[in-house]
PDB file of C-alpha atoms in Angstrom:
ATOM      1  CA  ALA A  24      -1.659 -55.744  35.903  1.00 54.00           C
ATOM      2  CA  ALA A  25      -2.800 -52.206  34.870  1.00 59.00           C
ATOM      3  CA  SER A  26      -1.776 -52.674  31.277  1.00 67.00           C
ATOM      4  CA  LEU A  27      -3.525 -56.115  31.043  1.00 63.00           C
ATOM      5  CA  LEU A  28      -6.755 -54.546  32.276  1.00 68.00           C
ATOM      6  CA  ARG A  29      -6.560 -51.992  29.696  1.00 72.00           C
ATOM      7  CA  MET A  30      -6.138 -54.621  27.206  1.00 69.00           C
ATOM      8  CA  ILE A  31      -9.014 -56.444  28.371  1.00 68.00           C
ATOM      9  CA  LYS A  32     -11.067 -53.317  28.327  1.00 70.00           C
ATOM     10  CA  LEU A  33      -9.825 -52.565  24.624  1.00 68.00           C
ATOM     11  CA  PHE A  34     -10.766 -56.212  23.858  1.00 68.00           C
ATOM     12  CA  LYS A  35     -14.298 -55.830  25.102  1.00 71.00           C
ATOM     13  CA  LEU A  36     -14.643 -52.609  23.195  1.00 67.00           C
ATOM     14  CA  VAL A  37     -13.673 -54.295  20.024  1.00 66.00           C
ATOM     15  CA  ARG A  38     -16.116 -57.117  20.565  1.00 70.00           C
ATOM     16  CA  LEU A  39     -18.917 -54.319  21.320  1.00 67.00           C
ATOM     17  CA  LEU A  40     -18.123 -52.734  17.941  1.00 66.00           C
ATOM     18  CA  ARG A  41     -18.269 -56.104  16.176  1.00 68.00           C
ATOM     19  CA  VAL A  42     -21.669 -56.612  17.661  1.00 66.00           C
ATOM     20  CA  LEU A  43     -22.924 -53.259  16.718  1.00 61.00           C
ATOM     21  CA  GLN A  44     -21.962 -54.203  12.936  1.00 66.00           C
ATOM     22  CA  MET A  45     -24.554 -56.830  13.023  1.00 68.00           C
ATOM     23  CA  GLU A  46     -27.728 -56.701  10.739  1.00 67.00           C
ATOM     24  CA  VAL A  47     -29.989 -56.187  13.834  1.00 70.00           C
ATOM     25  CA  PHE A  48     -28.362 -53.189  14.767  1.00 71.00           C
ATOM     26  CA  ARG A  49     -28.169 -51.579  11.337  1.00 75.00           C
ATOM     27  CA  ASP A  50     -31.080 -49.055  11.996  1.00 77.00           C
ATOM     28  CA  LEU A  51     -29.567 -48.006  15.329  1.00 76.00           C
ATOM     29  CA  MET A  52     -26.251 -47.366  13.784  1.00 76.00           C
ATOM     30  CA  LYS A  53     -27.861 -45.452  11.008  1.00 78.00           C
ATOM     31  CA  MET A  54     -29.629 -43.343  13.476  1.00 80.00           C
ATOM     32  CA  VAL A  55     -26.385 -42.582  15.548  1.00 80.00           C
ATOM     33  CA  GLN A  56     -24.697 -41.462  12.024  1.00 79.00           C
ATOM     34  CA  CYS A  57     -27.634 -39.163  11.275  1.00 80.00           C
ATOM     35  CA  MET A  58     -27.377 -37.533  14.757  1.00 81.00           C
ATOM     36  CA  VAL A  59     -23.537 -37.147  14.587  1.00 82.00           C
ATOM     37  CA  GLY A  60     -24.104 -35.605  11.059  1.00 81.00           C
ATOM     38  CA  GLY A  61     -26.626 -33.162  12.543  1.00 84.00           C
ATOM     39  CA  VAL A  62     -24.577 -32.081  15.595  1.00 86.00           C
ATOM     40  CA  HIS A  63     -23.003 -29.248  13.885  1.00 88.00           C
ATOM     41  CA  THR A  64     -26.506 -27.782  12.855  1.00 88.00           C
ATOM     42  CA  LEU A  65     -27.800 -28.561  16.359  1.00 87.00           C
ATOM     43  CA  VAL A  66     -25.137 -26.534  17.924  1.00 90.00           C
ATOM     44  CA  TRP A  67     -25.688 -23.664  15.872  1.00 91.00           C
ATOM     45  CA  ALA A  68     -29.477 -24.024  16.580  1.00 90.00           C
ATOM     46  CA  MET A  69     -28.734 -23.907  20.159  1.00 91.00           C
ATOM     47  CA  VAL A  70     -26.748 -20.647  19.770  1.00 92.00           C
ATOM     48  CA  LEU A  71     -29.448 -19.017  17.728  1.00 91.00           C
ATOM     49  CA  PHE A  72     -32.287 -20.056  20.297  1.00 90.00           C
ATOM     50  CA  PHE A  73     -29.936 -18.743  23.257  1.00 92.00           C
ATOM     51  CA  PHE A  74     -29.735 -15.458  21.607  1.00 92.00           C
ATOM     52  CA  VAL A  75     -33.354 -15.038  20.830  1.00 90.00           C
ATOM     53  CA  VAL A  76     -34.274 -16.056  24.485  1.00 90.00           C
ATOM     54  CA  TYR A  77     -31.701 -13.584  25.813  1.00 92.00           C
ATOM     55  CA  LEU A  78     -33.119 -10.640  23.946  1.00 91.00           C
ATOM     56  CA  ALA A  79     -36.664 -11.493  24.694  1.00 89.00           C
ATOM     57  CA  SER A  80     -35.580 -11.962  28.462  1.00 90.00           C
ATOM     58  CA  LEU A  81     -34.023  -8.541  28.408  1.00 90.00           C
ATOM     59  CA  LEU A  82     -37.178  -7.077  27.182  1.00 89.00           C
ATOM     60  CA  PHE A  83     -39.408  -9.113  29.537  1.00 88.00           C
ATOM     61  CA  THR A  84     -37.336  -8.152  32.598  1.00 89.00           C
ATOM     62  CA  GLU A  85     -37.320  -4.425  31.673  1.00 87.00           C
ATOM     63  CA  PHE A  86     -41.153  -4.346  31.207  1.00 85.00           C
ATOM     64  CA  PHE A  87     -42.298  -7.023  33.694  1.00 84.00           C
ATOM     65  CA  GLY A  88     -39.564  -7.054  36.305  1.00 81.00           C
ATOM     66  CA  ARG A  89     -39.854  -3.629  37.487  1.00 80.00           C
ATOM     67  CA  HIS A  90     -43.108  -3.721  39.426  1.00 80.00           C
ATOM     68  CA  ASP A  91     -44.353  -6.146  42.199  1.00 82.00           C
ATOM     69  CA  VAL A  92     -47.126  -7.827  40.365  1.00 81.00           C
ATOM     70  CA  ASP A  93     -48.455 -11.242  41.627  1.00 82.00           C
ATOM     71  CA  HIS A  94     -47.762 -14.056  39.253  1.00 81.00           C
ATOM     72  CA  VAL A  95     -45.766 -12.023  37.046  1.00 83.00           C
ATOM     73  CA  TYR A  96     -42.943 -10.354  38.959  1.00 83.00           C
ATOM     74  CA  ASP A  97     -41.472 -13.547  40.431  1.00 85.00           C
ATOM     75  CA  HIS A  98     -40.998 -14.953  36.907  1.00 86.00           C
ATOM     76  CA  PHE A  99     -39.246 -11.975  35.366  1.00 86.00           C
ATOM     77  CA  ARG A 100     -37.418 -10.208  38.351  1.00 87.00           C
ATOM     78  CA  THR A 101     -33.889 -10.962  37.029  1.00 89.00           C
ATOM     79  CA  VAL A 102     -32.357 -11.804  33.654  1.00 90.00           C
ATOM     80  CA  PRO A 103     -31.570 -15.364  34.443  1.00 90.00           C
ATOM     81  CA  ARG A 104     -34.950 -16.103  35.884  1.00 90.00           C
ATOM     82  CA  SER A 105     -36.651 -14.339  32.904  1.00 90.00           C
ATOM     83  CA  MET A 106     -34.690 -16.442  30.558  1.00 91.00           C
ATOM     84  CA  PHE A 107     -35.795 -19.512  32.344  1.00 91.00           C
ATOM     85  CA  THR A 108     -39.269 -18.544  32.065  1.00 89.00           C
ATOM     86  CA  THR A 109     -38.900 -17.324  28.393  1.00 89.00           C
ATOM     87  CA  PHE A 110     -37.464 -20.778  27.671  1.00 89.00           C
ATOM     88  CA  ARG A 111     -40.395 -22.434  29.120  1.00 88.00           C
ATOM     89  CA  CYS A 112     -42.832 -20.222  27.318  1.00 87.00           C
ATOM     90  CA  ALA A 113     -41.260 -21.096  24.044  1.00 86.00           C
ATOM     91  CA  PHE A 114     -42.060 -24.835  24.543  1.00 84.00           C
ATOM     92  CA  GLY A 115     -45.637 -24.092  25.747  1.00 81.00           C
ATOM     93  CA  ASP A 116     -45.183 -24.484  29.561  1.00 82.00           C
ATOM     94  CA  CYS A 117     -45.893 -20.672  30.210  1.00 84.00           C
ATOM     95  CA  THR A 118     -47.702 -21.176  33.484  1.00 85.00           C
ATOM     96  CA  THR A 119     -47.192 -20.190  37.110  1.00 83.00           C
ATOM     97  CA  ILE A 120     -46.466 -22.529  39.980  1.00 81.00           C
ATOM     98  CA  GLU A 121     -50.260 -22.945  40.419  1.00 81.00           C
ATOM     99  CA  GLY A 122     -50.899 -23.697  36.943  1.00 82.00           C
ATOM    100  CA  GLN A 123     -52.442 -20.369  35.971  1.00 83.00           C
ATOM    101  CA  PRO A 124     -51.285 -19.027  32.549  1.00 85.00           C
ATOM    102  CA  ILE A 125     -48.624 -16.140  33.051  1.00 85.00           C
ATOM    103  CA  PHE A 126     -49.753 -14.286  29.936  1.00 82.00           C
ATOM    104  CA  ASP A 127     -53.514 -13.840  31.590  1.00 83.00           C
ATOM    105  CA  HIS A 128     -51.892 -12.134  34.445  1.00 84.00           C
ATOM    106  CA  VAL A 129     -49.973  -9.910  32.006  1.00 83.00           C
ATOM    107  CA  ARG A 130     -53.031  -8.894  30.177  1.00 83.00           C
ATOM    108  CA  GLU A 131     -54.848  -8.069  33.390  1.00 84.00           C
ATOM    109  CA  ASN A 132     -51.935  -5.988  34.842  1.00 84.00           C
ATOM    110  CA  TYR A 133     -50.359  -4.535  31.850  1.00 84.00           C
ATOM    111  CA  GLY A 134     -52.938  -4.280  29.218  1.00 85.00           C
ATOM    112  CA  PRO A 135     -53.543  -5.787  25.721  1.00 84.00           C
ATOM    113  CA  ILE A 136     -50.530  -4.301  24.029  1.00 86.00           C
ATOM    114  CA  ALA A 137     -48.248  -6.199  26.483  1.00 85.00           C
ATOM    115  CA  SER A 138     -50.284  -9.499  26.001  1.00 83.00           C
ATOM    116  CA  PHE A 139     -50.047  -8.813  22.071  1.00 86.00           C
ATOM    117  CA  PHE A 140     -46.107  -8.501  22.324  1.00 85.00           C
ATOM    118  CA  CYS A 141     -46.061 -11.778  24.348  1.00 85.00           C
ATOM    119  CA  CYS A 142     -48.202 -13.652  21.605  1.00 85.00           C
ATOM    120  CA  CYS A 143     -46.175 -12.348  18.965  1.00 87.00           C
ATOM    121  CA  PHE A 144     -43.023 -13.736  20.749  1.00 86.00           C
ATOM    122  CA  VAL A 145     -44.614 -17.203  21.187  1.00 85.00           C
ATOM    123  CA  PHE A 146     -45.821 -17.241  17.561  1.00 88.00           C
ATOM    124  CA  VAL A 147     -42.390 -16.362  16.135  1.00 88.00           C
ATOM    125  CA  VAL A 148     -40.429 -18.681  18.364  1.00 88.00           C
ATOM    126  CA  SER A 149     -42.912 -21.607  17.796  1.00 85.00           C
ATOM    127  CA  VAL A 150     -43.970 -21.194  14.207  1.00 86.00           C
ATOM    128  CA  GLY A 151     -40.807 -19.537  12.758  1.00 87.00           C
ATOM    129  CA  ILE A 152     -37.653 -20.249  14.546  1.00 89.00           C
ATOM    130  CA  MET A 153     -38.575 -23.686  15.552  1.00 89.00           C
ATOM    131  CA  ASN A 154     -39.519 -24.621  12.246  1.00 90.00           C
ATOM    132  CA  VAL A 155     -36.564 -23.195  10.594  1.00 90.00           C
ATOM    133  CA  ILE A 156     -34.240 -25.195  13.208  1.00 89.00           C
ATOM    134  CA  THR A 157     -36.118 -28.462  12.567  1.00 89.00           C
ATOM    135  CA  ALA A 158     -35.869 -28.026   8.806  1.00 90.00           C
ATOM    136  CA  ASN A 159     -32.127 -27.452   8.842  1.00 89.00           C
ATOM    137  CA  PHE A 160     -31.659 -30.138  11.513  1.00 88.00           C
ATOM    138  CA  VAL A 161     -33.591 -32.858   9.140  1.00 88.00           C
ATOM    139  CA  GLU A 162     -31.766 -31.569   6.177  1.00 89.00           C
ATOM    140  CA  SER A 163     -28.408 -32.199   7.839  1.00 88.00           C
ATOM    141  CA  THR A 164     -29.389 -35.663   9.210  1.00 87.00           C
ATOM    142  CA  MET A 165     -30.750 -36.593   5.833  1.00 87.00           C
ATOM    143  CA  ALA A 166     -27.397 -35.377   4.053  1.00 87.00           C
ATOM    144  CA  ALA A 167     -25.544 -37.357   6.607  1.00 85.00           C
ATOM    145  CA  ALA A 168     -27.450 -40.485   6.162  1.00 84.00           C
ATOM    146  CA  ALA A 169     -27.156 -39.962   2.252  1.00 85.00           C
ATOM    147  CA  LYS A 170     -23.521 -39.486   2.457  1.00 85.00           C
ATOM    148  CA  ALA A 171     -23.301 -42.701   4.699  1.00 82.00           C
ATOM    149  CA  LYS A 172     -25.094 -44.427   2.146  1.00 83.00           C
ATOM    150  CA  ARG A 173     -23.060 -43.348  -0.682  1.00 84.00           C
ATOM    151  CA  ALA A 174     -19.787 -44.363   1.273  1.00 84.00           C
ATOM    152  CA  ASN A 175     -21.272 -47.788   2.075  1.00 82.00           C
ATOM    153  CA  LYS A 176     -22.170 -48.381  -1.673  1.00 84.00           C
ATOM    154  CA  THR A 177     -18.671 -47.246  -2.841  1.00 84.00           C
ATOM    155  CA  ALA A 178     -17.181 -49.403  -0.455  1.00 85.00           C
ATOM    156  CA  ARG A 179     -19.365 -52.393  -1.623  1.00 84.00           C
ATOM    157  CA  MET A 180     -18.632 -51.483  -5.163  1.00 85.00           C
ATOM    158  CA  HIS A 181     -14.759 -51.682  -4.421  1.00 86.00           C
ATOM    159  CA  ASP A 182     -15.056 -54.786  -2.540  1.00 87.00           C
ATOM    160  CA  THR A 183     -13.089 -57.284  -4.778  1.00 88.00           C
ATOM    161  CA  ASP A 184     -13.929 -60.260  -2.546  1.00 88.00           C
ATOM    162  CA  LEU A 185     -17.702 -59.577  -3.145  1.00 89.00           C
ATOM    163  CA  TRP A 186     -17.138 -59.113  -6.661  1.00 88.00           C
ATOM    164  CA  ASN A 187     -15.234 -62.297  -7.080  1.00 87.00           C
ATOM    165  CA  SER A 188     -17.466 -64.501  -5.174  1.00 88.00           C
ATOM    166  CA  ARG A 189     -20.719 -63.278  -6.815  1.00 88.00           C
ATOM    167  CA  ILE A 190     -19.183 -63.555 -10.335  1.00 88.00           C
ATOM    168  CA  VAL A 191     -18.114 -66.964  -9.612  1.00 85.00           C
ATOM    169  CA  THR A 192     -21.715 -67.855  -8.537  1.00 87.00           C
ATOM    170  CA  LEU A 193     -23.031 -66.638 -11.808  1.00 88.00           C
ATOM    171  CA  VAL A 194     -20.641 -68.150 -14.167  1.00 84.00           C
ATOM    172  CA  ARG A 195     -21.026 -71.481 -12.325  1.00 84.00           C
ATOM    173  CA  LEU A 196     -24.779 -71.222 -12.852  1.00 87.00           C
ATOM    174  CA  LEU A 197     -24.427 -70.276 -16.522  1.00 85.00           C
ATOM    175  CA  ALA A 198     -22.227 -73.185 -17.067  1.00 83.00           C
ATOM    176  CA  SER A 199     -24.332 -75.590 -15.154  1.00 83.00           C
ATOM    177  CA  HIS A 200     -27.412 -74.453 -17.163  1.00 83.00           C
ATOM    178  CA  THR A 201     -25.338 -74.700 -20.544  1.00 80.00           C
ATOM    179  CA  GLY A 202     -24.258 -78.123 -19.686  1.00 78.00           C
ATOM    180  CA  VAL A 203     -20.898 -77.509 -19.044  1.00 73.00           C
ATOM    181  CA  GLU A 204     -19.275 -78.977 -15.919  1.00 71.00           C
ATOM    182  CA  LEU A 205     -16.816 -76.772 -13.801  1.00 69.00           C
ATOM    183  CA  ARG A 206     -14.588 -78.356 -11.376  1.00 69.00           C
ATOM    184  CA  GLY A 207     -12.058 -76.790  -9.222  1.00 67.00           C
ATOM    185  CA  MET A 208     -11.004 -73.118  -9.480  1.00 72.00           C
ATOM    186  CA  LEU A 209     -12.268 -71.044 -12.285  1.00 69.00           C
ATOM    187  CA  SER A 210      -8.751 -69.434 -12.650  1.00 67.00           C
ATOM    188  CA  GLU A 211      -7.440 -72.870 -13.790  1.00 65.00           C
ATOM    189  CA  GLN A 212     -10.146 -73.048 -16.537  1.00 69.00           C
ATOM    190  CA  ILE A 213      -9.900 -69.650 -18.070  1.00 72.00           C
ATOM    191  CA  GLN A 214      -9.438 -70.830 -21.744  1.00 70.00           C
ATOM    192  CA  ASP A 215     -12.462 -73.123 -21.352  1.00 68.00           C
ATOM    193  CA  LEU A 216     -14.326 -70.291 -19.917  1.00 73.00           C
ATOM    194  CA  CYS A 217     -13.443 -67.747 -22.698  1.00 72.00           C
ATOM    195  CA  LYS A 218     -14.937 -70.368 -25.232  1.00 75.00           C
ATOM    196  CA  LEU A 219     -18.197 -70.961 -23.503  1.00 77.00           C
ATOM    197  CA  GLN A 220     -21.051 -69.360 -25.497  1.00 81.00           C
ATOM    198  CA  VAL A 221     -24.085 -68.727 -23.323  1.00 83.00           C
ATOM    199  CA  PRO A 222     -27.738 -68.468 -25.230  1.00 85.00           C
ATOM    200  CA  SER A 223     -29.900 -65.768 -24.056  1.00 86.00           C
ATOM    201  CA  GLU A 224     -32.514 -68.142 -22.884  1.00 88.00           C
ATOM    202  CA  VAL A 225     -30.016 -69.643 -20.340  1.00 86.00           C
ATOM    203  CA  ILE A 226     -29.222 -66.136 -18.980  1.00 86.00           C
ATOM    204  CA  ASP A 227     -32.943 -65.696 -18.494  1.00 87.00           C
ATOM    205  CA  ARG A 228     -33.151 -68.946 -16.542  1.00 89.00           C
ATOM    206  CA  VAL A 229     -30.291 -68.120 -14.515  1.00 87.00           C
ATOM    207  CA  VAL A 230     -31.516 -64.606 -13.385  1.00 88.00           C
ATOM    208  CA  ARG A 231     -34.753 -66.292 -12.345  1.00 89.00           C
ATOM    209  CA  THR A 232     -33.104 -68.699 -10.087  1.00 90.00           C
ATOM    210  CA  PRO A 233     -32.902 -67.648  -6.371  1.00 89.00           C
ATOM    211  CA  GLU A 234     -28.934 -67.815  -6.373  1.00 90.00           C
ATOM    212  CA  GLY A 235     -28.652 -65.998  -9.514  1.00 89.00           C
ATOM    213  CA  CYS A 236     -31.193 -63.183  -8.525  1.00 90.00           C
ATOM    214  CA  GLN A 237     -29.344 -62.693  -5.018  1.00 90.00           C
ATOM    215  CA  ALA A 238     -26.118 -62.461  -6.572  1.00 90.00           C
ATOM    216  CA  LEU A 239     -27.125 -59.840  -8.999  1.00 89.00           C
ATOM    217  CA  CYS A 240     -28.896 -57.988  -6.118  1.00 89.00           C
ATOM    218  CA  GLU A 241     -25.604 -58.035  -4.187  1.00 87.00           C
ATOM    219  CA  LEU A 242     -23.807 -56.946  -7.080  1.00 88.00           C
ATOM    220  CA  ASP A 243     -25.989 -53.745  -7.055  1.00 87.00           C
ATOM    221  CA  VAL A 244     -27.636 -54.579 -10.426  1.00 87.00           C
ATOM    222  CA  PHE A 245     -31.245 -53.362 -10.205  1.00 86.00           C
ATOM    223  CA  GLU A 246     -33.902 -55.957 -10.022  1.00 84.00           C
ATOM    224  CA  CYS A 247     -35.873 -54.154 -12.680  1.00 84.00           C
ATOM    225  CA  ASP A 248     -33.025 -54.937 -14.921  1.00 83.00           C
ATOM    226  CA  HIS A 249     -32.919 -58.643 -14.327  1.00 85.00           C
ATOM    227  CA  GLU A 250     -35.955 -59.226 -16.818  1.00 84.00           C
ATOM    228  CA  TYR A 251     -34.010 -57.759 -19.667  1.00 85.00           C
ATOM    229  CA  LEU A 252     -30.365 -58.737 -18.913  1.00 85.00           C
ATOM    230  CA  SER A 253     -30.111 -61.160 -21.775  1.00 84.00           C
ATOM    231  CA  ASP A 254     -31.151 -58.522 -24.220  1.00 85.00           C
ATOM    232  CA  ILE A 255     -29.052 -55.883 -22.560  1.00 84.00           C
ATOM    233  CA  LEU A 256     -25.929 -57.785 -22.626  1.00 83.00           C
ATOM    234  CA  ASP A 257     -26.485 -58.987 -26.252  1.00 80.00           C
ATOM    235  CA  ALA A 258     -24.850 -56.097 -28.048  1.00 75.00           C
ATOM    236  CA  ASP A 259     -24.790 -57.544 -31.590  1.00 75.00           C
ATOM    237  CA  GLN A 260     -28.304 -59.256 -31.126  1.00 76.00           C
ATOM    238  CA  SER A 261     -27.054 -62.730 -31.808  1.00 81.00           C
ATOM    239  CA  CYS A 262     -28.941 -64.217 -29.016  1.00 82.00           C
ATOM    240  CA  ILE A 263     -25.541 -65.677 -27.824  1.00 84.00           C
ATOM    241  CA  CYS A 264     -23.358 -63.955 -25.219  1.00 83.00           C
ATOM    242  CA  ASP A 265     -19.771 -65.274 -24.232  1.00 83.00           C
ATOM    243  CA  VAL A 266     -18.554 -65.218 -20.563  1.00 82.00           C
ATOM    244  CA  THR A 267     -16.440 -62.225 -21.156  1.00 83.00           C
ATOM    245  CA  GLU A 268     -19.261 -60.097 -22.425  1.00 84.00           C
ATOM    246  CA  PHE A 269     -21.398 -61.367 -19.541  1.00 85.00           C
ATOM    247  CA  ILE A 270     -18.809 -60.350 -16.955  1.00 85.00           C
ATOM    248  CA  ASP A 271     -18.056 -56.950 -18.488  1.00 86.00           C
ATOM    249  CA  GLY A 272     -21.887 -56.058 -18.859  1.00 87.00           C
ATOM    250  CA  ILE A 273     -22.287 -56.995 -15.117  1.00 87.00           C
ATOM    251  CA  ARG A 274     -19.551 -54.645 -14.128  1.00 87.00           C
ATOM    252  CA  ARG A 275     -20.946 -51.860 -16.126  1.00 85.00           C
ATOM    253  CA  LEU A 276     -24.606 -52.408 -14.840  1.00 85.00           C
ATOM    254  CA  ARG A 277     -23.569 -52.097 -11.157  1.00 85.00           C
ATOM    255  CA  GLY A 278     -24.551 -49.209  -9.090  1.00 80.00           C
ATOM    256  CA  GLU A 279     -26.590 -45.987  -9.963  1.00 80.00           C
ATOM    257  CA  PRO A 280     -26.952 -44.660 -13.382  1.00 76.00           C
ATOM    258  CA  ARG A 281     -23.962 -42.133 -13.823  1.00 77.00           C
ATOM    259  CA  ARG A 282     -23.759 -38.936 -16.002  1.00 80.00           C
ATOM    260  CA  SER A 283     -20.497 -40.218 -17.396  1.00 80.00           C
ATOM    261  CA  ASP A 284     -22.487 -43.242 -19.073  1.00 78.00           C
ATOM    262  CA  ILE A 285     -24.839 -40.682 -20.660  1.00 83.00           C
ATOM    263  CA  VAL A 286     -21.841 -38.686 -21.872  1.00 86.00           C
ATOM    264  CA  CYS A 287     -20.014 -41.667 -23.279  1.00 82.00           C
ATOM    265  CA  VAL A 288     -23.061 -42.773 -25.256  1.00 83.00           C
ATOM    266  CA  ASP A 289     -23.510 -39.420 -26.554  1.00 87.00           C
ATOM    267  CA  LEU A 290     -19.852 -39.176 -27.657  1.00 88.00           C
ATOM    268  CA  MET A 291     -20.127 -42.485 -29.189  1.00 87.00           C
ATOM    269  CA  VAL A 292     -23.356 -41.627 -31.176  1.00 90.00           C
ATOM    270  CA  ARG A 293     -21.653 -38.335 -32.351  1.00 92.00           C
ATOM    271  CA  ASP A 294     -18.618 -40.304 -33.656  1.00 90.00           C
ATOM    272  CA  ILE A 295     -20.984 -42.704 -35.343  1.00 91.00           C
ATOM    273  CA  GLN A 296     -22.767 -39.847 -37.059  1.00 92.00           C
ATOM    274  CA  ARG A 297     -19.430 -38.483 -38.237  1.00 91.00           C
ATOM    275  CA  GLN A 298     -18.384 -41.779 -39.986  1.00 91.00           C
ATOM    276  CA  VAL A 299     -21.807 -42.173 -41.405  1.00 92.00           C
ATOM    277  CA  ARG A 300     -21.471 -38.590 -42.934  1.00 91.00           C
ATOM    278  CA  GLU A 301     -17.985 -39.410 -44.095  1.00 89.00           C
ATOM    279  CA  THR A 302     -19.230 -42.632 -45.511  1.00 91.00           C
ATOM    280  CA  LEU A 303     -22.330 -41.204 -47.262  1.00 90.00           C
ATOM    281  CA  GLN A 304     -20.058 -38.439 -48.657  1.00 88.00           C
ATOM    282  CA  ALA A 305     -17.576 -40.935 -50.131  1.00 87.00           C
ATOM    283  CA  VAL A 306     -20.607 -42.813 -51.733  1.00 88.00           C
ATOM    284  CA  ARG A 307     -21.679 -39.624 -53.251  1.00 86.00           C
ATOM    285  CA  GLU A 308     -18.319 -38.755 -54.555  1.00 84.00           C
ATOM    286  CA  PHE A 309     -17.992 -42.258 -55.852  1.00 82.00           C
ATOM    287  CA  GLY A 310     -21.352 -42.050 -57.719  1.00 79.00           C
ATOM    288  CA  ASN A 311     -20.550 -38.661 -59.415  1.00 78.00           C
ATOM    289  CA  ARG A 312     -17.529 -40.109 -61.107  1.00 71.00           C
TER     290      ARG A 312
END
């Protein structure tokens, strides 16, 4: 019975996890991931803030906890009590139980120097330490969000089911707009597909259709490239693109621009320049004979 109960609880947990993967909970899960990514920074921020409060509390106890002064002594008579008061003052709640500012009583009983010291503490904590902690925490959460986004995009880029289904959609759209009827599975019509020549205007019409635009967006092809897709895929400027060139071009267009793409183009251009120089040198030598 106990094992059955554990299985039921596990089943409920799995169902809950599946529910949280729904689109409506996407922002919630993103915030949770960011919070988890910033926990390490938050812990160290708590350690830093604890030591700052502890050191300030030692000073406050030494200065304000020695003499029985109304509205001041009760808040700084011991180190733990002083730490609690210092913590409250760091967040702006530096008042007595009657609602009177503690620092006003400090100024009246200990002079302007003690009041100036208290003001410096509040300024350093609220403007300096708090902003530093906030900046580091925000940076950590943003880094965690960016890491999660990259992981999701990488998983989507390696999702073969997504790639196959969207490419099939695009190929069928190209075939239908070209006037070719494809029946059954495309894997059974490979030879016919390899012979299919798609004009540039057909590609332009396909990318303007809702199905084609959605398929390209789900394949992480930027929407700003859709308008120029036929020109991008037409390497020889023949205004005709076969299916294999189309599929290979879509595969290369997926995702963010990569440095490797730029390096590859640079190396290819250098190789072309070398070949042109060799050809030019050969032509000159032939002309001098």
